[in-house]
């Protein structure tokens, strides 16, 4: 797949895809004309990267996680990092849930003002 096709399939800009390559999160093969070509599996990898970024992980942490995804193995240090990130996400989810519950209380206790 060419970079534009990956961008269209994932909804990620070509600029972001080039950044992912700079951060060594993706790799491509260059054609004789210099165009980037990616394997079809890159679509799922980009979606994973986007998900991990959305969860607040840095590109450095993501770069460390991706080999675990590829091989199914992690160093003890990486396993500690994975566990730490999961615990951070659990805390964030609890806080978001409490905030949602407070908003529900506000919604339930608030009436809509008549329009003028």
Short mmCIF file of C-alpha atoms in Angstrom, two decimals:
data_model
loop_
_atom_site.label_atom_id
_atom_site.label_comp_id
_atom_site.label_asym_id
_atom_site.label_seq_id
_atom_site.Cartn_x
_atom_site.Cartn_y
_atom_site.Cartn_z
CA UNK A 1 0.00 0.00 0.00
CA UNK A 2 1.19 3.52 -0.74
CA UNK A 3 1.14 6.18 1.96
CA UNK A 4 -2.01 7.83 0.57
CA UNK A 5 -3.84 4.51 0.61
CA UNK A 6 -2.82 3.90 4.22
CA UNK A 7 -3.94 7.40 5.14
CA UNK A 8 -7.32 6.84 3.47
CA UNK A 9 -7.80 3.42 5.08
CA UNK A 10 -6.95 4.64 8.58
CA UNK A 11 -8.06 8.27 8.61
CA UNK A 12 -4.54 9.29 9.62
CA UNK A 13 -2.76 12.04 7.71
CA UNK A 14 0.25 11.26 5.55
CA UNK A 15 2.19 13.69 7.73
CA UNK A 16 1.36 11.59 10.81
CA UNK A 17 2.40 8.43 8.99
CA UNK A 18 5.76 9.98 8.12
CA UNK A 19 6.12 11.01 11.78
CA UNK A 20 5.41 7.41 12.84
CA UNK A 21 8.26 6.32 10.60
CA UNK A 22 10.57 8.95 12.10
CA UNK A 23 9.69 7.58 15.55
CA UNK A 24 10.33 4.02 14.28
CA UNK A 25 6.75 2.96 14.89
CA UNK A 26 6.28 2.03 11.23
CA UNK A 27 8.57 1.04 8.44
CA UNK A 28 8.16 1.11 4.71
CA UNK A 29 10.04 0.03 1.65
CA UNK A 30 10.88 2.65 -0.94
CA UNK A 31 10.16 2.08 -4.60
CA UNK A 32 12.69 3.01 -7.29
CA UNK A 33 10.80 6.30 -7.57
CA UNK A 34 11.12 6.95 -3.83
CA UNK A 35 7.49 6.20 -2.93
CA UNK A 36 6.77 4.57 0.41
CA UNK A 37 5.13 1.15 0.26
CA UNK A 38 3.64 -0.57 3.30
CA UNK A 39 2.36 -4.11 3.84
CA UNK A 40 -1.42 -4.49 4.21
CA UNK A 41 -0.96 -5.27 7.94
CA UNK A 42 0.09 -1.64 8.46
CA UNK A 43 -3.56 -0.59 8.69
CA UNK A 44 -4.09 -2.52 11.92
CA UNK A 45 -0.75 -1.33 13.27
CA UNK A 46 -1.66 2.32 12.62
CA UNK A 47 -4.97 1.79 14.40
CA UNK A 48 -3.10 0.33 17.38
CA UNK A 49 -0.66 3.25 17.41
CA UNK A 50 -3.55 5.71 17.28
CA UNK A 51 -5.27 3.91 20.15
CA UNK A 52 -2.13 3.94 22.27
CA UNK A 53 -1.52 7.63 21.55
CA UNK A 54 -5.14 8.33 22.43
CA UNK A 55 -4.61 6.60 25.76
CA UNK A 56 -1.77 8.98 26.51
CA UNK A 57 1.24 6.81 25.76
CA UNK A 58 4.31 8.51 24.31
CA UNK A 59 5.94 7.46 21.05
CA UNK A 60 8.90 6.16 23.08
CA UNK A 61 6.65 3.87 25.12
CA UNK A 62 4.74 2.79 22.02
CA UNK A 63 8.03 1.97 20.27
CA UNK A 64 8.88 -0.30 23.20
CA UNK A 65 5.47 -1.99 23.14
CA UNK A 66 5.35 -2.79 19.42
CA UNK A 67 8.04 -5.50 19.54
CA UNK A 68 5.93 -7.24 22.20
CA UNK A 69 3.00 -7.15 19.80
CA UNK A 70 5.15 -8.59 17.01
CA UNK A 71 6.80 -11.39 18.99
CA UNK A 72 4.46 -12.07 21.90
CA UNK A 73 7.41 -11.69 24.28
CA UNK A 74 8.51 -8.91 26.61
CA UNK A 75 11.54 -8.25 28.74
CA UNK A 76 10.90 -8.04 32.48
CA UNK A 77 11.41 -4.27 32.23
CA UNK A 78 8.89 -3.97 29.43
CA UNK A 79 6.39 -6.12 31.31
CA UNK A 80 6.75 -3.71 34.26
CA UNK A 81 6.19 -0.77 31.90
CA UNK A 82 3.12 -2.43 30.36
CA UNK A 83 1.67 -3.09 33.80
CA UNK A 84 2.38 0.47 34.92
CA UNK A 85 0.63 1.89 31.84
CA UNK A 86 -2.35 -0.38 32.41
CA UNK A 87 -2.63 0.77 36.04
CA UNK A 88 -2.43 4.41 34.89
CA UNK A 89 -5.26 3.76 32.43
CA UNK A 90 -7.34 2.08 35.15
CA UNK A 91 -6.92 5.16 37.34
CA UNK A 92 -7.84 7.43 34.44
CA UNK A 93 -10.95 5.35 33.70
CA UNK A 94 -12.08 5.55 37.33
CA UNK A 95 -11.62 9.32 37.33
CA UNK A 96 -13.52 9.68 34.06
CA UNK A 97 -16.32 7.53 35.42
CA UNK A 98 -16.60 9.73 38.54
CA UNK A 99 -16.68 12.84 36.36
CA UNK A 100 -19.40 11.31 34.17
CA UNK A 101 -21.43 10.46 37.27
CA UNK A 102 -21.12 14.05 38.52
CA UNK A 103 -22.29 15.32 35.14
CA UNK A 104 -25.25 12.94 35.33
CA UNK A 105 -26.12 14.44 38.73
CA UNK A 106 -25.88 17.96 37.33
CA UNK A 107 -28.04 17.03 34.35
CA UNK A 108 -30.64 15.42 36.58
CA UNK A 109 -30.77 18.46 38.87
CA UNK A 110 -30.84 21.09 36.16
CA UNK A 111 -33.79 22.34 34.19
CA UNK A 112 -33.63 23.85 30.74
CA UNK A 113 -34.15 27.61 30.85
CA UNK A 114 -36.91 28.90 28.62
CA UNK A 115 -35.61 30.54 25.46
CA UNK A 116 -36.22 34.23 25.07
#
